[in-house]
Each structure stands twice: as structure tokens, then as C-alpha cells.
PDB file of C-alpha atoms in Angstrom:
ATOM      1  CA  MET A   1     104.382   8.323   2.706  1.00  0.00           C
ATOM      2  CA  PRO A   2     107.274  10.044   0.897  1.00  0.00           C
ATOM      3  CA  GLU A   3     107.392  13.637  -0.214  1.00  0.00           C
ATOM      4  CA  TYR A   4     107.799  14.107  -3.962  1.00  0.00           C
ATOM      5  CA  GLY A   5     110.162  16.645  -5.439  1.00  0.00           C
ATOM      6  CA  TYR A   6     111.380  17.823  -8.822  1.00  0.00           C
ATOM      7  CA  PHE A   7     114.964  17.352 -10.019  1.00  0.00           C
ATOM      8  CA  LEU A   8     116.443  20.370 -11.863  1.00  0.00           C
ATOM      9  CA  SER A   9     119.089  19.333 -14.397  1.00  0.00           C
ATOM     10  CA  CYS A  10     121.894  21.886 -14.773  1.00  0.00           C
ATOM     11  CA  GLU A  11     123.412  19.677 -17.489  1.00  0.00           C
ATOM     12  CA  GLN A  12     120.451  20.141 -19.825  1.00  0.00           C
ATOM     13  CA  TYR A  13     118.987  23.583 -19.110  1.00  0.00           C
ATOM     14  CA  GLY A  14     120.205  27.148 -18.721  1.00  0.00           C
ATOM     15  CA  PRO A  15     119.557  29.318 -15.653  1.00  0.00           C
ATOM     16  CA  ALA A  16     116.336  30.985 -16.823  1.00  0.00           C
ATOM     17  CA  GLU A  17     114.863  27.635 -17.895  1.00  0.00           C
ATOM     18  CA  LEU A  18     115.715  26.086 -14.531  1.00  0.00           C
ATOM     19  CA  ILE A  19     114.006  28.916 -12.649  1.00  0.00           C
ATOM     20  CA  GLU A  20     110.892  28.572 -14.789  1.00  0.00           C
ATOM     21  CA  GLN A  21     110.827  24.803 -14.227  1.00  0.00           C
ATOM     22  CA  ALA A  22     111.059  25.376 -10.483  1.00  0.00           C
ATOM     23  CA  ARG A  23     108.035  27.676 -10.627  1.00  0.00           C
ATOM     24  CA  MET A  24     106.129  25.109 -12.671  1.00  0.00           C
ATOM     25  CA  ALA A  25     107.089  22.373 -10.195  1.00  0.00           C
ATOM     26  CA  GLU A  26     105.780  24.356  -7.239  1.00  0.00           C
ATOM     27  CA  GLN A  27     102.526  25.112  -9.055  1.00  0.00           C
ATOM     28  CA  ALA A  28     102.143  21.414  -9.938  1.00  0.00           C
ATOM     29  CA  GLY A  29     102.343  20.374  -6.284  1.00  0.00           C
ATOM     30  CA  PHE A  30     105.919  19.152  -5.946  1.00  0.00           C
ATOM     31  CA  GLN A  31     107.215  19.603  -2.402  1.00  0.00           C
ATOM     32  CA  ALA A  32     110.971  20.078  -2.830  1.00  0.00           C
ATOM     33  CA  LEU A  33     113.728  20.675  -5.382  1.00  0.00           C
ATOM     34  CA  TRP A  34     116.969  18.923  -6.193  1.00  0.00           C
ATOM     35  CA  ILE A  35     119.511  20.649  -8.415  1.00  0.00           C
ATOM     36  CA  SER A  36     122.607  19.073  -9.956  1.00  0.00           C
ATOM     37  CA  ASP A  37     126.060  20.622  -9.536  1.00  0.00           C
ATOM     38  CA  HIS A  38     128.298  20.172 -12.608  1.00  0.00           C
ATOM     39  CA  TYR A  39     131.133  21.941 -14.376  1.00  0.00           C
ATOM     40  CA  HIS A  40     130.444  20.032 -17.617  1.00  0.00           C
ATOM     41  CA  PRO A  41     127.378  18.321 -19.033  1.00  0.00           C
ATOM     42  CA  TRP A  42     127.724  14.585 -19.517  1.00  0.00           C
ATOM     43  CA  ASN A  43     127.671  15.054 -23.292  1.00  0.00           C
ATOM     44  CA  GLY A  44     127.399  17.796 -25.865  1.00  0.00           C
ATOM     45  CA  GLU A  45     123.729  17.078 -26.613  1.00  0.00           C
ATOM     46  CA  GLN A  46     122.770  18.110 -23.074  1.00  0.00           C
ATOM     47  CA  GLY A  47     124.604  21.322 -23.750  1.00  0.00           C
ATOM     48  CA  GLN A  48     124.455  23.357 -20.497  1.00  0.00           C
ATOM     49  CA  SER A  49     126.170  23.668 -17.125  1.00  0.00           C
ATOM     50  CA  PRO A  50     125.425  26.887 -15.214  1.00  0.00           C
ATOM     51  CA  PHE A  51     127.084  27.634 -11.873  1.00  0.00           C
ATOM     52  CA  VAL A  52     124.722  26.049  -9.384  1.00  0.00           C
ATOM     53  CA  TRP A  53     125.209  28.580  -6.579  1.00  0.00           C
ATOM     54  CA  SER A  54     124.055  31.456  -8.781  1.00  0.00           C
ATOM     55  CA  VAL A  55     120.963  29.479  -9.751  1.00  0.00           C
ATOM     56  CA  ILE A  56     120.189  28.684  -6.096  1.00  0.00           C
ATOM     57  CA  GLY A  57     120.303  32.388  -5.324  1.00  0.00           C
ATOM     58  CA  ALA A  58     117.652  32.980  -7.967  1.00  0.00           C
ATOM     59  CA  LEU A  59     115.596  30.007  -6.756  1.00  0.00           C
ATOM     60  CA  SER A  60     115.485  31.476  -3.258  1.00  0.00           C
ATOM     61  CA  ASP A  61     113.513  34.401  -4.656  1.00  0.00           C
ATOM     62  CA  ALA A  62     111.466  32.530  -7.265  1.00  0.00           C
ATOM     63  CA  VAL A  63     109.968  29.708  -5.168  1.00  0.00           C
ATOM     64  CA  SER A  64     109.337  28.725  -1.560  1.00  0.00           C
ATOM     65  CA  LEU A  65     110.314  25.058  -1.936  1.00  0.00           C
ATOM     66  CA  PRO A  66     113.243  23.467  -0.071  1.00  0.00           C
ATOM     67  CA  VAL A  67     116.357  23.157  -2.249  1.00  0.00           C
ATOM     68  CA  GLU A  68     119.203  20.631  -2.161  1.00  0.00           C
ATOM     69  CA  THR A  69     122.256  20.081  -4.335  1.00  0.00           C
ATOM     70  CA  ALA A  70     122.324  16.571  -5.777  1.00  0.00           C
ATOM     71  CA  VAL A  71     125.177  16.484  -5.473  1.00  0.00           C
ATOM     72  CA  THR A  72     128.125  18.774  -4.786  1.00  0.00           C
ATOM     73  CA  CYS A  73     131.682  17.429  -4.643  1.00  0.00           C
ATOM     74  CA  PRO A  74     133.458  19.552  -1.994  1.00  0.00           C
ATOM     75  CA  THR A  75     136.912  17.997  -2.378  1.00  0.00           C
ATOM     76  CA  VAL A  76     138.862  18.786  -5.574  1.00  0.00           C
ATOM     77  CA  ARG A  77     137.463  21.505  -7.836  1.00  0.00           C
ATOM     78  CA  ILE A  78     136.263  23.678  -4.936  1.00  0.00           C
ATOM     79  CA  HIS A  79     137.839  23.689  -1.476  1.00  0.00           C
ATOM     80  CA  PRO A  80     135.423  22.653   1.290  1.00  0.00           C
ATOM     81  CA  ALA A  81     135.848  26.008   3.053  1.00  0.00           C
ATOM     82  CA  VAL A  82     134.454  27.739  -0.045  1.00  0.00           C
ATOM     83  CA  VAL A  83     131.633  25.213  -0.449  1.00  0.00           C
ATOM     84  CA  ALA A  84     130.750  25.853   3.206  1.00  0.00           C
ATOM     85  CA  GLN A  85     130.430  29.574   2.522  1.00  0.00           C
ATOM     86  CA  ALA A  86     128.250  28.944  -0.540  1.00  0.00           C
ATOM     87  CA  ALA A  87     126.028  26.506   1.357  1.00  0.00           C
ATOM     88  CA  ALA A  88     125.670  28.774   4.391  1.00  0.00           C
ATOM     89  CA  THR A  89     124.674  31.712   2.210  1.00  0.00           C
ATOM     90  CA  SER A  90     122.184  29.533   0.333  1.00  0.00           C
ATOM     91  CA  ALA A  91     120.648  28.450   3.640  1.00  0.00           C
ATOM     92  CA  VAL A  92     120.299  32.083   4.746  1.00  0.00           C
ATOM     93  CA  MET A  93     118.742  33.120   1.423  1.00  0.00           C
ATOM     94  CA  THR A  94     116.221  30.262   1.506  1.00  0.00           C
ATOM     95  CA  GLY A  95     115.269  30.873   5.128  1.00  0.00           C
ATOM     96  CA  GLY A  96     116.791  27.598   6.281  1.00  0.00           C
ATOM     97  CA  ARG A  97     115.262  25.541   3.455  1.00  0.00           C
ATOM     98  CA  PHE A  98     118.588  24.377   2.006  1.00  0.00           C
ATOM     99  CA  ARG A  99     120.350  21.029   2.373  1.00  0.00           C
ATOM    100  CA  LEU A 100     123.818  20.290   1.031  1.00  0.00           C
ATOM    101  CA  GLY A 101     124.003  16.989  -0.807  1.00  0.00           C
ATOM    102  CA  VAL A 102     127.611  15.842  -1.234  1.00  0.00           C
ATOM    103  CA  GLY A 103     129.464  13.007  -2.911  1.00  0.00           C
ATOM    104  CA  THR A 104     132.899  11.918  -4.078  1.00  0.00           C
ATOM    105  CA  GLY A 105     132.386  13.355  -7.558  1.00  0.00           C
ATOM    106  CA  GLU A 106     133.412  12.493 -11.086  1.00  0.00           C
ATOM    107  CA  ALA A 107     136.578  13.200 -13.045  1.00  0.00           C
ATOM    108  CA  LEU A 108     134.308  14.844 -15.638  1.00  0.00           C
ATOM    109  CA  ASN A 109     133.836  17.829 -13.331  1.00  0.00           C
ATOM    110  CA  GLU A 110     136.648  17.700 -10.818  1.00  0.00           C
ATOM    111  CA  HIS A 111     139.902  17.196 -12.724  1.00  0.00           C
ATOM    112  CA  ILE A 112     139.744  20.448 -14.722  1.00  0.00           C
ATOM    113  CA  PHE A 113     142.852  21.913 -13.046  1.00  0.00           C
ATOM    114  CA  GLY A 114     144.942  18.913 -14.054  1.00  0.00           C
ATOM    115  CA  ASP A 115     145.092  17.326 -10.611  1.00  0.00           C
ATOM    116  CA  ALA A 116     145.370  13.549 -10.481  1.00  0.00           C
ATOM    117  CA  TRP A 117     141.971  11.923  -9.992  1.00  0.00           C
ATOM    118  CA  PRO A 118     142.177  10.018  -6.682  1.00  0.00           C
ATOM    119  CA  ALA A 119     141.138   6.411  -6.184  1.00  0.00           C
ATOM    120  CA  ALA A 120     137.683   5.812  -4.730  1.00  0.00           C
ATOM    121  CA  HIS A 121     138.875   5.073  -1.182  1.00  0.00           C
ATOM    122  CA  VAL A 122     140.945   8.278  -1.152  1.00  0.00           C
ATOM    123  CA  ARG A 123     137.978  10.297  -2.387  1.00  0.00           C
ATOM    124  CA  LEU A 124     135.930   8.945   0.522  1.00  0.00           C
ATOM    125  CA  GLU A 125     138.669  10.003   2.953  1.00  0.00           C
ATOM    126  CA  MET A 126     138.712  13.477   1.390  1.00  0.00           C
ATOM    127  CA  LEU A 127     134.938  13.723   1.612  1.00  0.00           C
ATOM    128  CA  GLU A 128     134.896  12.846   5.297  1.00  0.00           C
ATOM    129  CA  GLU A 129     137.550  15.444   6.087  1.00  0.00           C
ATOM    130  CA  ALA A 130     135.710  18.032   3.985  1.00  0.00           C
ATOM    131  CA  ILE A 131     132.491  17.398   5.922  1.00  0.00           C
ATOM    132  CA  LEU A 132     134.336  17.902   9.209  1.00  0.00           C
ATOM    133  CA  ILE A 133     135.668  21.269   8.022  1.00  0.00           C
ATOM    134  CA  MET A 134     132.300  22.435   6.720  1.00  0.00           C
ATOM    135  CA  ARG A 135     130.465  21.497   9.901  1.00  0.00           C
ATOM    136  CA  ARG A 136     132.942  23.465  11.992  1.00  0.00           C
ATOM    137  CA  LEU A 137     132.566  26.483   9.709  1.00  0.00           C
ATOM    138  CA  PHE A 138     128.751  26.327   9.872  1.00  0.00           C
ATOM    139  CA  SER A 139     129.053  27.031  13.608  1.00  0.00           C
ATOM    140  CA  GLY A 140     130.420  30.496  12.893  1.00  0.00           C
ATOM    141  CA  GLU A 141     133.609  29.814  14.853  1.00  0.00           C
ATOM    142  CA  GLU A 142     137.113  30.519  13.578  1.00  0.00           C
ATOM    143  CA  VAL A 143     138.536  27.331  12.120  1.00  0.00           C
ATOM    144  CA  ASN A 144     142.151  26.222  11.939  1.00  0.00           C
ATOM    145  CA  HIS A 145     142.625  22.775  10.474  1.00  0.00           C
ATOM    146  CA  HIS A 146     145.747  20.924   9.337  1.00  0.00           C
ATOM    147  CA  GLY A 147     144.594  17.554   8.089  1.00  0.00           C
ATOM    148  CA  THR A 148     145.615  14.831   5.686  1.00  0.00           C
ATOM    149  CA  HIS A 149     144.086  16.503   2.643  1.00  0.00           C
ATOM    150  CA  TYR A 150     143.195  20.091   3.606  1.00  0.00           C
ATOM    151  CA  THR A 151     144.576  23.094   5.445  1.00  0.00           C
ATOM    152  CA  VAL A 152     142.352  25.863   6.753  1.00  0.00           C
ATOM    153  CA  GLU A 153     143.756  28.864   8.585  1.00  0.00           C
ATOM    154  CA  ASN A 154     141.852  31.632  10.404  1.00  0.00           C
ATOM    155  CA  ALA A 155     138.673  30.877   8.437  1.00  0.00           C
ATOM    156  CA  ARG A 156     135.344  32.070   9.762  1.00  0.00           C
ATOM    157  CA  LEU A 157     131.913  32.365   8.146  1.00  0.00           C
ATOM    158  CA  TYR A 158     130.147  35.528   9.218  1.00  0.00           C
ATOM    159  CA  THR A 159     126.947  34.863   7.279  1.00  0.00           C
ATOM    160  CA  VAL A 160     125.512  31.659   8.710  1.00  0.00           C
ATOM    161  CA  PRO A 161     121.967  30.289   9.154  1.00  0.00           C
ATOM    162  CA  ASP A 162     120.379  29.868  12.576  1.00  0.00           C
ATOM    163  CA  GLU A 163     120.865  26.109  12.322  1.00  0.00           C
ATOM    164  CA  PRO A 164     123.822  24.317  10.676  1.00  0.00           C
ATOM    165  CA  VAL A 165     123.221  23.257   7.074  1.00  0.00           C
ATOM    166  CA  PRO A 166     122.247  19.543   6.954  1.00  0.00           C
ATOM    167  CA  ILE A 167     124.731  17.497   4.929  1.00  0.00           C
ATOM    168  CA  ASP A 168     123.377  14.472   3.065  1.00  0.00           C
ATOM    169  CA  ILE A 169     125.845  11.994   1.587  1.00  0.00           C
ATOM    170  CA  SER A 170     125.430  10.229  -1.736  1.00  0.00           C
ATOM    171  CA  GLY A 171     126.229   6.532  -1.829  1.00  0.00           C
ATOM    172  CA  PHE A 172     125.958   3.906  -4.578  1.00  0.00           C
ATOM    173  CA  GLY A 173     127.959   1.160  -2.884  1.00  0.00           C
ATOM    174  CA  PRO A 174     128.580  -0.279   0.589  1.00  0.00           C
ATOM    175  CA  ALA A 175     131.590   1.905   1.482  1.00  0.00           C
ATOM    176  CA  ALA A 176     129.909   5.215   0.661  1.00  0.00           C
ATOM    177  CA  THR A 177     126.662   4.074   2.303  1.00  0.00           C
ATOM    178  CA  LYS A 178     128.622   3.190   5.443  1.00  0.00           C
ATOM    179  CA  LEU A 179     130.144   6.674   5.495  1.00  0.00           C
ATOM    180  CA  ALA A 180     126.712   8.251   5.003  1.00  0.00           C
ATOM    181  CA  ALA A 181     125.328   6.266   7.928  1.00  0.00           C
ATOM    182  CA  ARG A 182     128.229   7.226  10.160  1.00  0.00           C
ATOM    183  CA  VAL A 183     128.619  10.957   9.490  1.00  0.00           C
ATOM    184  CA  GLY A 184     125.739  12.160   7.284  1.00  0.00           C
ATOM    185  CA  ASP A 185     122.553  13.980   8.192  1.00  0.00           C
ATOM    186  CA  GLY A 186     120.851  12.026   5.433  1.00  0.00           C
ATOM    187  CA  TYR A 187     121.449   9.602   2.578  1.00  0.00           C
ATOM    188  CA  ILE A 188     121.094  10.019  -1.192  1.00  0.00           C
ATOM    189  CA  THR A 189     121.040   7.266  -3.794  1.00  0.00           C
ATOM    190  CA  MET A 190     119.624   6.980  -7.298  1.00  0.00           C
ATOM    191  CA  MET A 191     118.487   3.369  -7.098  1.00  0.00           C
ATOM    192  CA  PRO A 192     115.296   2.152  -5.353  1.00  0.00           C
ATOM    193  CA  ASP A 193     117.367  -0.434  -3.498  1.00  0.00           C
ATOM    194  CA  ALA A 194     115.749  -1.478  -0.214  1.00  0.00           C
ATOM    195  CA  ALA A 195     118.931  -3.308   0.843  1.00  0.00           C
ATOM    196  CA  MET A 196     120.997  -0.127   0.617  1.00  0.00           C
ATOM    197  CA  VAL A 197     118.396   1.804   2.596  1.00  0.00           C
ATOM    198  CA  GLU A 198     118.408  -0.933   5.228  1.00  0.00           C
ATOM    199  CA  GLN A 199     122.223  -0.859   5.399  1.00  0.00           C
ATOM    200  CA  TYR A 200     122.106   2.897   5.890  1.00  0.00           C
ATOM    201  CA  ARG A 201     119.478   2.789   8.631  1.00  0.00           C
ATOM    202  CA  LYS A 202     121.034  -0.141  10.523  1.00  0.00           C
ATOM    203  CA  GLY A 203     124.525   1.302  10.132  1.00  0.00           C
ATOM    204  CA  GLY A 204     123.695   4.457  12.068  1.00  0.00           C
ATOM    205  CA  GLY A 205     121.335   6.372   9.777  1.00  0.00           C
ATOM    206  CA  GLY A 206     118.309   5.471  11.878  1.00  0.00           C
ATOM    207  CA  GLY A 207     115.374   7.706  11.039  1.00  0.00           C
ATOM    208  CA  LYS A 208     117.374  10.301   9.105  1.00  0.00           C
ATOM    209  CA  LEU A 209     116.236  11.499   5.672  1.00  0.00           C
ATOM    210  CA  VAL A 210     116.692   9.086   2.764  1.00  0.00           C
ATOM    211  CA  SER A 211     116.280  10.643  -0.688  1.00  0.00           C
ATOM    212  CA  GLY A 212     116.312   9.186  -4.173  1.00  0.00           C
ATOM    213  CA  GLY A 213     115.716  10.318  -7.698  1.00  0.00           C
ATOM    214  CA  THR A 214     114.860   9.160 -11.178  1.00  0.00           C
ATOM    215  CA  LYS A 215     114.460  10.515 -14.699  1.00  0.00           C
ATOM    216  CA  VAL A 216     111.484  10.014 -16.988  1.00  0.00           C
ATOM    217  CA  CYS A 217     110.522  11.254 -20.423  1.00  0.00           C
ATOM    218  CA  TYR A 218     106.901  12.312 -20.806  1.00  0.00           C
ATOM    219  CA  ASP A 219     105.801  12.426 -24.437  1.00  0.00           C
ATOM    220  CA  THR A 220     102.563  11.409 -26.132  1.00  0.00           C
ATOM    221  CA  ASP A 221     104.738   9.473 -28.616  1.00  0.00           C
ATOM    222  CA  LYS A 222     106.562   6.730 -26.697  1.00  0.00           C
ATOM    223  CA  ASP A 223     109.007   5.986 -29.504  1.00  0.00           C
ATOM    224  CA  GLU A 224     109.952   9.654 -29.710  1.00  0.00           C
ATOM    225  CA  ALA A 225     110.467   9.690 -25.946  1.00  0.00           C
ATOM    226  CA  VAL A 226     112.857   6.729 -26.227  1.00  0.00           C
ATOM    227  CA  ARG A 227     114.818   8.510 -28.956  1.00  0.00           C
ATOM    228  CA  THR A 228     114.998  11.648 -26.808  1.00  0.00           C
ATOM    229  CA  VAL A 229     116.370   9.777 -23.800  1.00  0.00           C
ATOM    230  CA  HIS A 230     118.848   7.902 -25.995  1.00  0.00           C
ATOM    231  CA  ARG A 231     120.118  11.171 -27.468  1.00  0.00           C
ATOM    232  CA  LEU A 232     120.366  13.106 -24.208  1.00  0.00           C
ATOM    233  CA  TRP A 233     120.931  10.652 -21.342  1.00  0.00           C
ATOM    234  CA  ALA A 234     122.383   7.426 -22.750  1.00  0.00           C
ATOM    235  CA  ASN A 235     125.288   8.013 -20.343  1.00  0.00           C
ATOM    236  CA  GLU A 236     123.128   6.684 -17.508  1.00  0.00           C
ATOM    237  CA  GLN A 237     123.295   3.204 -19.043  1.00  0.00           C
ATOM    238  CA  LEU A 238     127.080   2.988 -18.856  1.00  0.00           C
ATOM    239  CA  PRO A 239     128.222   0.289 -16.432  1.00  0.00           C
ATOM    240  CA  GLY A 240     130.510   0.252 -13.422  1.00  0.00           C
ATOM    241  CA  GLU A 241     132.769   3.185 -12.583  1.00  0.00           C
ATOM    242  CA  LEU A 242     132.839   4.758 -16.049  1.00  0.00           C
ATOM    243  CA  GLY A 243     130.698   7.643 -14.796  1.00  0.00           C
ATOM    244  CA  GLN A 244     133.342   8.467 -12.189  1.00  0.00           C
ATOM    245  CA  VAL A 245     136.515   8.114 -14.268  1.00  0.00           C
ATOM    246  CA  LEU A 246     135.808   9.297 -17.828  1.00  0.00           C
ATOM    247  CA  PRO A 247     137.354  12.784 -18.065  1.00  0.00           C
ATOM    248  CA  SER A 248     135.323  14.742 -20.630  1.00  0.00           C
ATOM    249  CA  PRO A 249     131.977  14.924 -22.450  1.00  0.00           C
ATOM    250  CA  LYS A 250     133.589  13.633 -25.644  1.00  0.00           C
ATOM    251  CA  HIS A 251     134.658  10.452 -23.832  1.00  0.00           C
ATOM    252  CA  PHE A 252     131.097   9.903 -22.650  1.00  0.00           C
ATOM    253  CA  GLU A 253     129.899  10.419 -26.219  1.00  0.00           C
ATOM    254  CA  GLN A 254     132.307   7.725 -27.373  1.00  0.00           C
ATOM    255  CA  ALA A 255     131.187   5.297 -24.666  1.00  0.00           C
ATOM    256  CA  GLN A 256     127.507   5.989 -25.325  1.00  0.00           C
ATOM    257  CA  THR A 257     127.785   4.431 -28.780  1.00  0.00           C
ATOM    258  CA  LEU A 258     127.518   1.116 -26.911  1.00  0.00           C
ATOM    259  CA  VAL A 259     124.050   2.042 -25.583  1.00  0.00           C
ATOM    260  CA  THR A 260     121.067   1.067 -27.740  1.00  0.00           C
ATOM    261  CA  GLU A 261     117.540   2.447 -27.851  1.00  0.00           C
ATOM    262  CA  ASP A 262     116.279  -0.911 -26.599  1.00  0.00           C
ATOM    263  CA  MET A 263     118.467  -0.523 -23.503  1.00  0.00           C
ATOM    264  CA  VAL A 264     116.858   2.848 -22.885  1.00  0.00           C
ATOM    265  CA  ARG A 265     113.361   1.482 -23.478  1.00  0.00           C
ATOM    266  CA  ASP A 266     113.946  -1.236 -20.875  1.00  0.00           C
ATOM    267  CA  SER A 267     115.376   1.084 -18.225  1.00  0.00           C
ATOM    268  CA  ARG A 268     113.453   4.387 -18.355  1.00  0.00           C
ATOM    269  CA  VAL A 269     109.799   5.368 -18.187  1.00  0.00           C
ATOM    270  CA  CYS A 270     109.044   6.839 -21.589  1.00  0.00           C
ATOM    271  CA  GLY A 271     105.652   8.055 -22.756  1.00  0.00           C
ATOM    272  CA  ALA A 272     102.378   9.211 -21.220  1.00  0.00           C
ATOM    273  CA  ASP A 273     101.143   6.105 -19.389  1.00  0.00           C
ATOM    274  CA  VAL A 274     100.118   7.335 -15.944  1.00  0.00           C
ATOM    275  CA  ASP A 275     100.448   3.905 -14.363  1.00  0.00           C
ATOM    276  CA  GLU A 276     104.064   3.592 -15.517  1.00  0.00           C
ATOM    277  CA  HIS A 277     104.988   6.972 -14.036  1.00  0.00           C
ATOM    278  CA  VAL A 278     103.246   6.149 -10.755  1.00  0.00           C
ATOM    279  CA  ALA A 279     104.887   2.721 -10.569  1.00  0.00           C
ATOM    280  CA  GLU A 280     108.362   4.170 -11.128  1.00  0.00           C
ATOM    281  CA  LEU A 281     108.100   6.537  -8.165  1.00  0.00           C
ATOM    282  CA  ARG A 282     106.371   3.950  -5.986  1.00  0.00           C
ATOM    283  CA  ARG A 283     109.425   1.715  -6.354  1.00  0.00           C
ATOM    284  CA  PHE A 284     111.272   4.247  -4.201  1.00  0.00           C
ATOM    285  CA  ALA A 285     108.418   4.508  -1.709  1.00  0.00           C
ATOM    286  CA  ASP A 286     108.332   0.716  -1.392  1.00  0.00           C
ATOM    287  CA  ALA A 287     112.095   0.671  -0.769  1.00  0.00           C
ATOM    288  CA  GLY A 288     111.737   3.009   2.214  1.00  0.00           C
ATOM    289  CA  PHE A 289     112.656   6.428   0.788  1.00  0.00           C
ATOM    290  CA  ASP A 290     111.460   9.609   2.505  1.00  0.00           C
ATOM    291  CA  ARG A 291     111.779  11.896  -0.524  1.00  0.00           C
ATOM    292  CA  VAL A 292     111.613  10.980  -4.196  1.00  0.00           C
ATOM    293  CA  TYR A 293     112.634  13.389  -6.949  1.00  0.00           C
ATOM    294  CA  VAL A 294     111.790  13.096 -10.637  1.00  0.00           C
ATOM    295  CA  ASN A 295     113.277  14.853 -13.657  1.00  0.00           C
ATOM    296  CA  GLN A 296     111.594  15.346 -17.027  1.00  0.00           C
ATOM    297  CA  ILE A 297     114.046  14.706 -19.851  1.00  0.00           C
ATOM    298  CA  GLY A 298     111.892  15.606 -22.846  1.00  0.00           C
ATOM    299  CA  PRO A 299     110.876  19.038 -24.199  1.00  0.00           C
ATOM    300  CA  ASP A 300     107.159  18.838 -23.290  1.00  0.00           C
ATOM    301  CA  LEU A 301     107.516  20.311 -19.826  1.00  0.00           C
ATOM    302  CA  ARG A 302     103.977  21.664 -19.737  1.00  0.00           C
ATOM    303  CA  GLY A 303     102.594  18.229 -20.566  1.00  0.00           C
ATOM    304  CA  PHE A 304     104.783  16.629 -17.895  1.00  0.00           C
ATOM    305  CA  PHE A 305     103.768  19.041 -15.148  1.00  0.00           C
ATOM    306  CA  ASP A 306     100.087  18.843 -16.123  1.00  0.00           C
ATOM    307  CA  LEU A 307     100.222  15.028 -15.977  1.00  0.00           C
ATOM    308  CA  TYR A 308     101.867  15.026 -12.560  1.00  0.00           C
ATOM    309  CA  ARG A 309      99.616  17.761 -11.159  1.00  0.00           C
ATOM    310  CA  THR A 310      96.373  16.134 -12.237  1.00  0.00           C
ATOM    311  CA  LYS A 311      97.091  12.392 -12.185  1.00  0.00           C
ATOM    312  CA  VAL A 312     100.469  11.166 -10.956  1.00  0.00           C
ATOM    313  CA  LEU A 313     100.957  13.102  -7.715  1.00  0.00           C
ATOM    314  CA  PRO A 314      97.325  12.620  -6.572  1.00  0.00           C
ATOM    315  CA  GLN A 315      97.712   8.851  -6.967  1.00  0.00           C
ATOM    316  CA  LEU A 316     101.070   8.803  -5.211  1.00  0.00           C
ATOM    317  CA  GLN A 317      99.649  10.765  -2.277  1.00  0.00           C
ATOM    318  CA  GLN A 318      96.847   8.275  -1.732  1.00  0.00           C
ATOM    319  CA  ALA A 319      97.390   5.644   0.945  1.00  0.00           C
ATOM    320  CA  VAL A 320      98.259   2.286  -0.585  1.00  0.00           C
TER     321      VAL A 320
END
């Protein structure tokens, strides 16, 4: 039976709101937290993007739940040696309850210094080298590294947790899933795809942690929920690699004009139907996930957490 966690959206909420949501999630019975790591929101309507490492510091004091970034790109915008320091400190502050979720990133967040945005296969190479550097730094040893993409000289982390920070790798296609199976401590994907989970486990992932997440919009008015999702998160309906290559929120806003409310209605759980919310999360359980995270898009956070505390989580935690 999976554990169920709450997904904190740094694109949509400011720091104080995120901390309050984390408290509400713990009180509602959620067992873990994901938190996104962005420099920009996907679009102007979302309207936020706090520095994730500051928020994690506050979370370590506000709640006792495990925390994971979903996901950090440790390759372009921030050097992996600096990400390693941030992750190690987060693990110390949370008493070892921190996991570092990593991925190859999006131009939206990573090209802000004007660097060329690498092709997908190069980003995977960079990610693998970054993971190697971070793992060495988590040991507390002095690291000297002269690789294809990164140089590290005389670097040592003095504040490190008792155990190395687990590194989970995000994958939405075969190549990234193969990398996750080969070098990751766990696997992250946003689709309840049993075939991808099977590829990960057979490719070397074995019994390691597999985590997935979804977004819903609780509202007593289903039509209003659809409009809310369309306004805030239509970007999730864009096809192919657009999410990785579009460079700014305004470009996402332009592309989102192709997304209709009917597309949202067909792809997201909107409204207050308990069975629909339960079925959405059970899709991940049925596909073999170990942890499933859910994010509330709409403004009625109290209604969402009350629904999950009293009806959705109790049903999910019953043996099927």
C-alpha cells in the first residue's frame, strides 16, 4: 500500500502560504511532502516562485514530515557542488528526513544566464556527472573533479547528515528511466504508467522507492474548478517537449491558448466527488508506486484538506 503525500507548489504560492499548507497537510494525515524547485512560474497567473531552499529550512521547523524536492535541476542554473551543500544542510535540518529529487530541467528555469540550452541527451550526461559529484560531497571528503561538464577543486562539505542524502531521478521517457534505474536511489514520474515502473524495476531499480504525483482541483462547483485549472495550469496539457524548451512564462501563455476547458475537464479531477479523487490516486497505486503525492490547485484549501482527511485518505488506506 503506498504512502500518500502532499505536493507543495512553489509556482503558485508564496513562502508563508506553503508553510501553512504543509501544516494543514500533516494535520490531515498526509505522510510526506514534495516541493517544486523553480526560478519562474509556468505562467503569470500562477504568480510565485520562492527560493525552495529557504522554504525547506522553514518546513524543517514547521512540520515533522519527510520532504523532497520534485524536482531540482543540479546542472545549469546552480552548480552541483552548491546543490549538494543545500541538500546536505536540508537533510541535517530535517533530521535525515530529506530526499533530493533531480531531473534534467527546463529552459524556463535554467537558461536565465544566457547559456545555450543543451539537447536532451547532453542534459542526461550532465545530470549523471552532477550526481557523481554530489554523492562524493555527501561523504564529507574533499573532492577534486575534472570531468566533461564540471570542475570541482578542493571542495568539502563540513555540514553533512549521518547518512548520504538519497537522490531520486525524474524520468518521463525510456532514456531518463534507464538512468534512474542505473544510478538513482529512487524514481520519480508524473504519470501512473505501470510500464515505466516495470522498466525502472527490471533495469536495476529493484525495490527502490518509486514516487509519483498528480494535481486536482477540489471545489463544490465542478465547472468553476475546471475554469480554475484552465487559468492556472493549462501548461500541463501542452504536448511533447514544449515544457522543456519554451524559455519564459510569456511563451507558455502563448502556447496555452491552444488548450481548451474541455481538454482540462477530460484530464484533471475537478470538483468534490470523493470517488473521483480516490480513483485518481489509486491509478498510481495500481501501477506499482510506493508514494503518491497530490496537489490542490484551487483556492478552497480547507475544503480540500477536510475532504482528504475525512474521506479520501481513509478509503485509500483500506486494503483493496
